[in-house]
PDB file of C-alpha atoms in Angstrom:
ATOM      1  CA  MET A 419       0.000   0.000   0.000  1.00 75.00           C
ATOM      2  CA  SER A 420       1.377   3.422  -0.924  1.00 89.00           C
ATOM      3  CA  LEU A 421       1.929   6.056   1.735  1.00 93.00           C
ATOM      4  CA  LEU A 422      -0.700   8.291   0.146  1.00 93.00           C
ATOM      5  CA  THR A 423      -3.357   5.560   0.297  1.00 92.00           C
ATOM      6  CA  GLU A 424      -2.453   4.903   3.915  1.00 93.00           C
ATOM      7  CA  TRP A 425      -2.585   8.650   4.702  1.00 93.00           C
ATOM      8  CA  ARG A 426      -5.983   9.072   3.108  1.00 92.00           C
ATOM      9  CA  GLU A 427      -7.413   6.039   4.899  1.00 92.00           C
ATOM     10  CA  THR A 428      -6.131   7.411   8.216  1.00 90.00           C
ATOM     11  CA  ALA A 429      -7.077  11.044   7.613  1.00 91.00           C
ATOM     12  CA  TYR A 430     -10.539  10.458   6.230  1.00 89.00           C
ATOM     13  CA  GLN A 431     -11.689   7.477   8.279  1.00 82.00           C
ATOM     14  CA  THR A 432     -15.296   7.659   9.345  1.00 78.00           C
ATOM     15  CA  GLU A 433     -15.034   5.646  12.565  1.00 85.00           C
ATOM     16  CA  ARG A 434     -13.710   8.564  14.652  1.00 86.00           C
ATOM     17  CA  ASP A 435     -16.030  10.615  16.806  1.00 89.00           C
ATOM     18  CA  GLN A 436     -16.224  14.361  16.194  1.00 90.00           C
ATOM     19  CA  ARG A 437     -13.808  15.272  18.993  1.00 92.00           C
ATOM     20  CA  SER A 438     -11.172  12.791  17.814  1.00 91.00           C
ATOM     21  CA  GLU A 439     -11.593  14.090  14.272  1.00 91.00           C
ATOM     22  CA  GLN A 440     -11.037  17.688  15.381  1.00 93.00           C
ATOM     23  CA  LEU A 441      -7.991  16.750  17.469  1.00 93.00           C
ATOM     24  CA  PHE A 442      -6.508  14.826  14.535  1.00 93.00           C
ATOM     25  CA  TRP A 443      -6.819  17.787  12.163  1.00 94.00           C
ATOM     26  CA  VAL A 444      -5.657  20.400  14.694  1.00 94.00           C
ATOM     27  CA  ASP A 445      -2.553  18.307  15.309  1.00 95.00           C
ATOM     28  CA  HIS A 446      -1.952  17.860  11.562  1.00 95.00           C
ATOM     29  CA  PHE A 447      -2.420  21.541  10.762  1.00 95.00           C
ATOM     30  CA  ASN A 448      -0.024  22.569  13.548  1.00 95.00           C
ATOM     31  CA  GLN A 449       2.614  20.185  12.221  1.00 95.00           C
ATOM     32  CA  GLU A 450       1.995  21.408   8.670  1.00 96.00           C
ATOM     33  CA  LYS A 451       2.371  25.015   9.805  1.00 96.00           C
ATOM     34  CA  ALA A 452       5.754  24.205  11.394  1.00 96.00           C
ATOM     35  CA  VAL A 453       6.965  22.695   8.093  1.00 96.00           C
ATOM     36  CA  TYR A 454       5.888  25.752   6.097  1.00 97.00           C
ATOM     37  CA  GLU A 455       7.494  28.129   8.597  1.00 96.00           C
ATOM     38  CA  LYS A 456      10.825  26.371   8.034  1.00 95.00           C
ATOM     39  CA  LEU A 457      10.385  26.116   4.257  1.00 95.00           C
ATOM     40  CA  LEU A 458       9.415  29.768   3.863  1.00 96.00           C
ATOM     41  CA  ALA A 459      12.242  30.949   6.125  1.00 95.00           C
ATOM     42  CA  GLU A 460      14.704  29.786   3.428  1.00 93.00           C
ATOM     43  CA  PRO A 461      12.788  29.950   0.129  1.00 92.00           C
ATOM     44  CA  GLU A 462      15.918  29.733  -2.028  1.00 92.00           C
ATOM     45  CA  THR A 463      17.040  26.448  -0.447  1.00 93.00           C
ATOM     46  CA  VAL A 464      15.907  23.393  -2.379  1.00 93.00           C
ATOM     47  CA  VAL A 465      14.966  20.718   0.141  1.00 95.00           C
ATOM     48  CA  THR A 466      15.393  17.152  -1.137  1.00 96.00           C
ATOM     49  CA  GLY A 467      15.654  13.725   0.408  1.00 96.00           C
ATOM     50  CA  THR A 468      13.679  10.567   0.948  1.00 96.00           C
ATOM     51  CA  VAL A 469      10.231  10.858   2.453  1.00 95.00           C
ATOM     52  CA  ALA A 470      11.503   9.227   5.658  1.00 96.00           C
ATOM     53  CA  GLU A 471      14.511  11.604   5.920  1.00 96.00           C
ATOM     54  CA  LEU A 472      12.369  14.711   5.424  1.00 96.00           C
ATOM     55  CA  ALA A 473       9.719  13.490   7.870  1.00 96.00           C
ATOM     56  CA  GLU A 474      12.490  13.107  10.450  1.00 96.00           C
ATOM     57  CA  LYS A 475      13.990  16.495   9.531  1.00 96.00           C
ATOM     58  CA  TYR A 476      10.631  18.205  10.126  1.00 96.00           C
ATOM     59  CA  GLU A 477       9.946  16.089  13.235  1.00 95.00           C
ATOM     60  CA  MET A 478       6.800  14.463  11.843  1.00 95.00           C
ATOM     61  CA  ASP A 479       5.626  10.913  11.527  1.00 94.00           C
ATOM     62  CA  LEU A 480       5.622   9.458   8.030  1.00 94.00           C
ATOM     63  CA  LEU A 481       1.866   9.632   7.498  1.00 93.00           C
ATOM     64  CA  HIS A 482       1.416  13.269   8.530  1.00 95.00           C
ATOM     65  CA  PHE A 483       4.382  14.239   6.371  1.00 96.00           C
ATOM     66  CA  THR A 484       2.773  12.387   3.466  1.00 96.00           C
ATOM     67  CA  GLY A 485      -0.276  14.610   3.988  1.00 95.00           C
ATOM     68  CA  VAL A 486       1.966  17.682   3.725  1.00 96.00           C
ATOM     69  CA  LEU A 487       3.536  16.328   0.520  1.00 96.00           C
ATOM     70  CA  ASP A 488       0.092  15.688  -0.924  1.00 95.00           C
ATOM     71  CA  GLY A 489      -0.931  19.263  -0.145  1.00 94.00           C
ATOM     72  CA  ILE A 490       2.155  21.003  -1.527  1.00 96.00           C
ATOM     73  CA  ASN A 491       2.536  18.841  -4.637  1.00 95.00           C
ATOM     74  CA  THR A 492       0.630  21.129  -7.043  1.00 94.00           C
ATOM     75  CA  SER A 493       2.813  24.074  -5.975  1.00 95.00           C
ATOM     76  CA  LEU A 494       6.141  22.403  -6.741  1.00 95.00           C
ATOM     77  CA  LYS A 495       8.334  23.132  -9.762  1.00 95.00           C
ATOM     78  CA  THR A 496       8.479  19.375 -10.376  1.00 94.00           C
ATOM     79  CA  PRO A 497       5.615  17.431  -8.771  1.00 95.00           C
ATOM     80  CA  ASN A 498       6.549  14.384  -6.708  1.00 95.00           C
ATOM     81  CA  PRO A 499       5.140  10.912  -7.483  1.00 94.00           C
ATOM     82  CA  VAL A 500       2.793  11.051  -4.482  1.00 93.00           C
ATOM     83  CA  GLU A 501       0.460   8.308  -5.766  1.00 93.00           C
ATOM     84  CA  GLU A 502       3.129   5.595  -5.561  1.00 93.00           C
ATOM     85  CA  MET A 503       5.412   7.108  -2.923  1.00 93.00           C
ATOM     86  CA  THR A 504       7.145   4.943  -0.317  1.00 94.00           C
ATOM     87  CA  ALA A 505       9.365   5.892   2.611  1.00 94.00           C
ATOM     88  CA  ASP A 506      12.433   5.515   0.350  1.00 95.00           C
ATOM     89  CA  THR A 507      11.139   7.691  -2.498  1.00 94.00           C
ATOM     90  CA  VAL A 508      13.333  10.746  -3.098  1.00 96.00           C
ATOM     91  CA  VAL A 509      11.245  13.924  -3.175  1.00 96.00           C
ATOM     92  CA  SER A 510      11.937  17.620  -3.676  1.00 96.00           C
ATOM     93  CA  LEU A 511      10.188  20.548  -2.020  1.00 95.00           C
ATOM     94  CA  GLU A 512      11.271  23.193  -4.560  1.00 95.00           C
ATOM     95  CA  PHE A 513       8.130  25.320  -4.646  1.00 95.00           C
ATOM     96  CA  VAL A 514       6.870  28.178  -6.806  1.00 95.00           C
ATOM     97  CA  PRO A 515       6.124  30.908  -4.217  1.00 96.00           C
ATOM     98  CA  GLU A 516       3.186  32.604  -5.954  1.00 95.00           C
ATOM     99  CA  GLU A 517       1.591  29.262  -6.841  1.00 95.00           C
ATOM    100  CA  LEU A 518       1.988  28.034  -3.265  1.00 96.00           C
ATOM    101  CA  TYR A 519       0.429  31.236  -1.902  1.00 96.00           C
ATOM    102  CA  LYS A 520      -2.553  30.984  -4.272  1.00 95.00           C
ATOM    103  CA  ASN A 521      -3.090  27.318  -3.416  1.00 95.00           C
ATOM    104  CA  MET A 522      -3.086  28.161   0.287  1.00 96.00           C
ATOM    105  CA  VAL A 523      -5.733  30.807  -0.365  1.00 95.00           C
ATOM    106  CA  ALA A 524      -7.755  28.327  -2.441  1.00 94.00           C
ATOM    107  CA  CYS A 525      -7.699  25.836   0.455  1.00 93.00           C
ATOM    108  CA  LYS A 526      -8.749  28.592   2.870  1.00 93.00           C
ATOM    109  CA  ALA A 527      -5.630  27.806   4.925  1.00 93.00           C
ATOM    110  CA  GLU A 528      -5.480  31.180   6.653  1.00 95.00           C
ATOM    111  CA  TRP A 529      -2.947  29.869   9.182  1.00 94.00           C
ATOM    112  CA  LEU A 530      -0.563  29.291   6.248  1.00 95.00           C
ATOM    113  CA  TYR A 531      -1.067  32.191   3.859  1.00 95.00           C
ATOM    114  CA  GLU A 532      -0.879  34.660   6.751  1.00 95.00           C
ATOM    115  CA  LEU A 533       2.508  33.416   8.005  1.00 96.00           C
ATOM    116  CA  PRO A 534       4.910  36.326   8.582  1.00 96.00           C
ATOM    117  CA  GLN A 535       7.559  34.603   6.408  1.00 96.00           C
ATOM    118  CA  TRP A 536       5.566  35.581   3.320  1.00 96.00           C
ATOM    119  CA  GLU A 537       6.493  39.242   3.884  1.00 95.00           C
ATOM    120  CA  GLU A 538      10.095  38.506   2.844  1.00 94.00           C
ATOM    121  CA  ILE A 539       9.097  36.447  -0.201  1.00 95.00           C
ATOM    122  CA  ILE A 540       6.171  38.258  -1.831  1.00 96.00           C
ATOM    123  CA  PRO A 541       5.464  41.995  -1.301  1.00 96.00           C
ATOM    124  CA  ALA A 542       2.197  42.848   0.460  1.00 95.00           C
ATOM    125  CA  GLU A 543       0.624  44.424  -2.642  1.00 96.00           C
ATOM    126  CA  ARG A 544       1.401  41.371  -4.775  1.00 96.00           C
ATOM    127  CA  ARG A 545       0.015  39.041  -2.079  1.00 96.00           C
ATOM    128  CA  ARG A 546      -3.187  41.056  -2.111  1.00 96.00           C
ATOM    129  CA  GLU A 547      -3.370  40.752  -5.928  1.00 96.00           C
ATOM    130  CA  LEU A 548      -2.792  36.983  -5.731  1.00 95.00           C
ATOM    131  CA  TYR A 549      -5.445  36.672  -3.023  1.00 95.00           C
ATOM    132  CA  LEU A 550      -8.043  38.529  -5.112  1.00 94.00           C
ATOM    133  CA  GLU A 551      -7.047  36.656  -8.276  1.00 92.00           C
ATOM    134  CA  GLN A 552      -7.559  33.323  -6.533  1.00 93.00           C
ATOM    135  CA  LYS A 553     -10.882  34.352  -4.991  1.00 90.00           C
ATOM    136  CA  LYS A 554     -12.171  35.622  -8.355  1.00 88.00           C
ATOM    137  CA  SER A 555     -11.113  32.428 -10.134  1.00 86.00           C
ATOM    138  CA  ASN A 556     -13.905  30.556  -8.340  1.00 79.00           C
ATOM    139  CA  THR A 557     -16.579  33.106  -9.223  1.00 76.00           C
ATOM    140  CA  VAL A 558     -18.937  32.111 -12.016  1.00 76.00           C
ATOM    141  CA  VAL A 559     -20.031  35.025 -14.194  1.00 76.00           C
ATOM    142  CA  LYS A 560     -23.124  34.411 -16.308  1.00 80.00           C
ATOM    143  CA  GLY A 561     -23.324  36.021 -19.709  1.00 80.00           C
ATOM    144  CA  LYS A 562     -26.273  38.100 -20.838  1.00 85.00           C
ATOM    145  CA  LYS A 563     -29.296  35.945 -21.591  1.00 89.00           C
ATOM    146  CA  VAL A 564     -30.453  36.031 -25.200  1.00 89.00           C
ATOM    147  CA  GLY A 565     -34.045  37.216 -25.496  1.00 91.00           C
ATOM    148  CA  ARG A 566     -36.584  35.509 -27.787  1.00 90.00           C
ATOM    149  CA  ASN A 567     -36.732  38.466 -30.158  1.00 93.00           C
ATOM    150  CA  ASP A 568     -32.995  39.289 -30.104  1.00 92.00           C
ATOM    151  CA  PRO A 569     -30.835  38.496 -33.128  1.00 93.00           C
ATOM    152  CA  CYS A 570     -29.551  34.923 -32.938  1.00 93.00           C
ATOM    153  CA  PRO A 571     -25.968  34.713 -31.595  1.00 90.00           C
ATOM    154  CA  CYS A 572     -25.086  32.181 -34.340  1.00 92.00           C
ATOM    155  CA  GLY A 573     -24.979  35.066 -36.841  1.00 91.00           C
ATOM    156  CA  SER A 574     -27.793  33.884 -39.142  1.00 93.00           C
ATOM    157  CA  GLY A 575     -29.553  37.248 -38.968  1.00 92.00           C
ATOM    158  CA  LYS A 576     -32.796  35.610 -37.841  1.00 93.00           C
ATOM    159  CA  LYS A 577     -34.497  36.179 -34.523  1.00 93.00           C
ATOM    160  CA  TYR A 578     -33.361  33.769 -31.816  1.00 92.00           C
ATOM    161  CA  LYS A 579     -36.888  32.297 -31.499  1.00 92.00           C
ATOM    162  CA  ASN A 580     -36.887  31.375 -35.204  1.00 93.00           C
ATOM    163  CA  CYS A 581     -33.363  29.954 -35.254  1.00 93.00           C
ATOM    164  CA  CYS A 582     -31.395  28.333 -32.411  1.00 91.00           C
ATOM    165  CA  GLY A 583     -34.045  29.031 -29.787  1.00 84.00           C
ATOM    166  CA  ARG A 584     -36.425  26.354 -31.075  1.00 81.00           C
TER     167      ARG A 584
END
Protein backbone atom coordinates (compact mmCIF):
# COMPACT_ATOMS: atom_id res chain seq x y z
CA MET A 1 0.00 0.00 0.00
CA SER A 2 1.38 3.42 -0.92
CA LEU A 3 1.93 6.06 1.73
CA LEU A 4 -0.70 8.29 0.15
CA THR A 5 -3.36 5.56 0.30
CA GLU A 6 -2.45 4.90 3.92
CA TRP A 7 -2.58 8.65 4.70
CA ARG A 8 -5.98 9.07 3.11
CA GLU A 9 -7.41 6.04 4.90
CA THR A 10 -6.13 7.41 8.22
CA ALA A 11 -7.08 11.04 7.61
CA TYR A 12 -10.54 10.46 6.23
CA GLN A 13 -11.69 7.48 8.28
CA THR A 14 -15.30 7.66 9.34
CA GLU A 15 -15.03 5.65 12.56
CA ARG A 16 -13.71 8.56 14.65
CA ASP A 17 -16.03 10.62 16.81
CA GLN A 18 -16.22 14.36 16.19
CA ARG A 19 -13.81 15.27 18.99
CA SER A 20 -11.17 12.79 17.81
CA GLU A 21 -11.59 14.09 14.27
CA GLN A 22 -11.04 17.69 15.38
CA LEU A 23 -7.99 16.75 17.47
CA PHE A 24 -6.51 14.83 14.53
CA TRP A 25 -6.82 17.79 12.16
CA VAL A 26 -5.66 20.40 14.69
CA ASP A 27 -2.55 18.31 15.31
CA HIS A 28 -1.95 17.86 11.56
CA PHE A 29 -2.42 21.54 10.76
CA ASN A 30 -0.02 22.57 13.55
CA GLN A 31 2.61 20.19 12.22
CA GLU A 32 1.99 21.41 8.67
CA LYS A 33 2.37 25.01 9.80
CA ALA A 34 5.75 24.20 11.39
CA VAL A 35 6.97 22.69 8.09
CA TYR A 36 5.89 25.75 6.10
CA GLU A 37 7.49 28.13 8.60
CA LYS A 38 10.82 26.37 8.03
CA LEU A 39 10.39 26.12 4.26
CA LEU A 40 9.41 29.77 3.86
CA ALA A 41 12.24 30.95 6.12
CA GLU A 42 14.70 29.79 3.43
CA PRO A 43 12.79 29.95 0.13
CA GLU A 44 15.92 29.73 -2.03
CA THR A 45 17.04 26.45 -0.45
CA VAL A 46 15.91 23.39 -2.38
CA VAL A 47 14.97 20.72 0.14
CA THR A 48 15.39 17.15 -1.14
CA GLY A 49 15.65 13.72 0.41
CA THR A 50 13.68 10.57 0.95
CA VAL A 51 10.23 10.86 2.45
CA ALA A 52 11.50 9.23 5.66
CA GLU A 53 14.51 11.60 5.92
CA LEU A 54 12.37 14.71 5.42
CA ALA A 55 9.72 13.49 7.87
CA GLU A 56 12.49 13.11 10.45
CA LYS A 57 13.99 16.50 9.53
CA TYR A 58 10.63 18.21 10.13
CA GLU A 59 9.95 16.09 13.23
CA MET A 60 6.80 14.46 11.84
CA ASP A 61 5.63 10.91 11.53
CA LEU A 62 5.62 9.46 8.03
CA LEU A 63 1.87 9.63 7.50
CA HIS A 64 1.42 13.27 8.53
CA PHE A 65 4.38 14.24 6.37
CA THR A 66 2.77 12.39 3.47
CA GLY A 67 -0.28 14.61 3.99
CA VAL A 68 1.97 17.68 3.73
CA LEU A 69 3.54 16.33 0.52
CA ASP A 70 0.09 15.69 -0.92
CA GLY A 71 -0.93 19.26 -0.14
CA ILE A 72 2.16 21.00 -1.53
CA ASN A 73 2.54 18.84 -4.64
CA THR A 74 0.63 21.13 -7.04
CA SER A 75 2.81 24.07 -5.98
CA LEU A 76 6.14 22.40 -6.74
CA LYS A 77 8.33 23.13 -9.76
CA THR A 78 8.48 19.37 -10.38
CA PRO A 79 5.62 17.43 -8.77
CA ASN A 80 6.55 14.38 -6.71
CA PRO A 81 5.14 10.91 -7.48
CA VAL A 82 2.79 11.05 -4.48
CA GLU A 83 0.46 8.31 -5.77
CA GLU A 84 3.13 5.60 -5.56
CA MET A 85 5.41 7.11 -2.92
CA THR A 86 7.14 4.94 -0.32
CA ALA A 87 9.37 5.89 2.61
CA ASP A 88 12.43 5.52 0.35
CA THR A 89 11.14 7.69 -2.50
CA VAL A 90 13.33 10.75 -3.10
CA VAL A 91 11.25 13.92 -3.17
CA SER A 92 11.94 17.62 -3.68
CA LEU A 93 10.19 20.55 -2.02
CA GLU A 94 11.27 23.19 -4.56
CA PHE A 95 8.13 25.32 -4.65
CA VAL A 96 6.87 28.18 -6.81
CA PRO A 97 6.12 30.91 -4.22
CA GLU A 98 3.19 32.60 -5.95
CA GLU A 99 1.59 29.26 -6.84
CA LEU A 100 1.99 28.03 -3.27
CA TYR A 101 0.43 31.24 -1.90
CA LYS A 102 -2.55 30.98 -4.27
CA ASN A 103 -3.09 27.32 -3.42
CA MET A 104 -3.09 28.16 0.29
CA VAL A 105 -5.73 30.81 -0.36
CA ALA A 106 -7.75 28.33 -2.44
CA CYS A 107 -7.70 25.84 0.46
CA LYS A 108 -8.75 28.59 2.87
CA ALA A 109 -5.63 27.81 4.92
CA GLU A 110 -5.48 31.18 6.65
CA TRP A 111 -2.95 29.87 9.18
CA LEU A 112 -0.56 29.29 6.25
CA TYR A 113 -1.07 32.19 3.86
CA GLU A 114 -0.88 34.66 6.75
CA LEU A 115 2.51 33.42 8.00
CA PRO A 116 4.91 36.33 8.58
CA GLN A 117 7.56 34.60 6.41
CA TRP A 118 5.57 35.58 3.32
CA GLU A 119 6.49 39.24 3.88
CA GLU A 120 10.10 38.51 2.84
CA ILE A 121 9.10 36.45 -0.20
CA ILE A 122 6.17 38.26 -1.83
CA PRO A 123 5.46 41.99 -1.30
CA ALA A 124 2.20 42.85 0.46
CA GLU A 125 0.62 44.42 -2.64
CA ARG A 126 1.40 41.37 -4.77
CA ARG A 127 0.01 39.04 -2.08
CA ARG A 128 -3.19 41.06 -2.11
CA GLU A 129 -3.37 40.75 -5.93
CA LEU A 130 -2.79 36.98 -5.73
CA TYR A 131 -5.45 36.67 -3.02
CA LEU A 132 -8.04 38.53 -5.11
CA GLU A 133 -7.05 36.66 -8.28
CA GLN A 134 -7.56 33.32 -6.53
CA LYS A 135 -10.88 34.35 -4.99
CA LYS A 136 -12.17 35.62 -8.36
CA SER A 137 -11.11 32.43 -10.13
CA ASN A 138 -13.90 30.56 -8.34
CA THR A 139 -16.58 33.11 -9.22
CA VAL A 140 -18.94 32.11 -12.02
CA VAL A 141 -20.03 35.02 -14.19
CA LYS A 142 -23.12 34.41 -16.31
CA GLY A 143 -23.32 36.02 -19.71
CA LYS A 144 -26.27 38.10 -20.84
CA LYS A 145 -29.30 35.94 -21.59
CA VAL A 146 -30.45 36.03 -25.20
CA GLY A 147 -34.05 37.22 -25.50
CA ARG A 148 -36.58 35.51 -27.79
CA ASN A 149 -36.73 38.47 -30.16
CA ASP A 150 -32.99 39.29 -30.10
CA PRO A 151 -30.83 38.50 -33.13
CA CYS A 152 -29.55 34.92 -32.94
CA PRO A 153 -25.97 34.71 -31.59
CA CYS A 154 -25.09 32.18 -34.34
CA GLY A 155 -24.98 35.07 -36.84
CA SER A 156 -27.79 33.88 -39.14
CA GLY A 157 -29.55 37.25 -38.97
CA LYS A 158 -32.80 35.61 -37.84
CA LYS A 159 -34.50 36.18 -34.52
CA TYR A 160 -33.36 33.77 -31.82
CA LYS A 161 -36.89 32.30 -31.50
CA ASN A 162 -36.89 31.37 -35.20
CA CYS A 163 -33.36 29.95 -35.25
CA CYS A 164 -31.39 28.33 -32.41
CA GLY A 165 -34.04 29.03 -29.79
CA ARG A 166 -36.43 26.35 -31.07
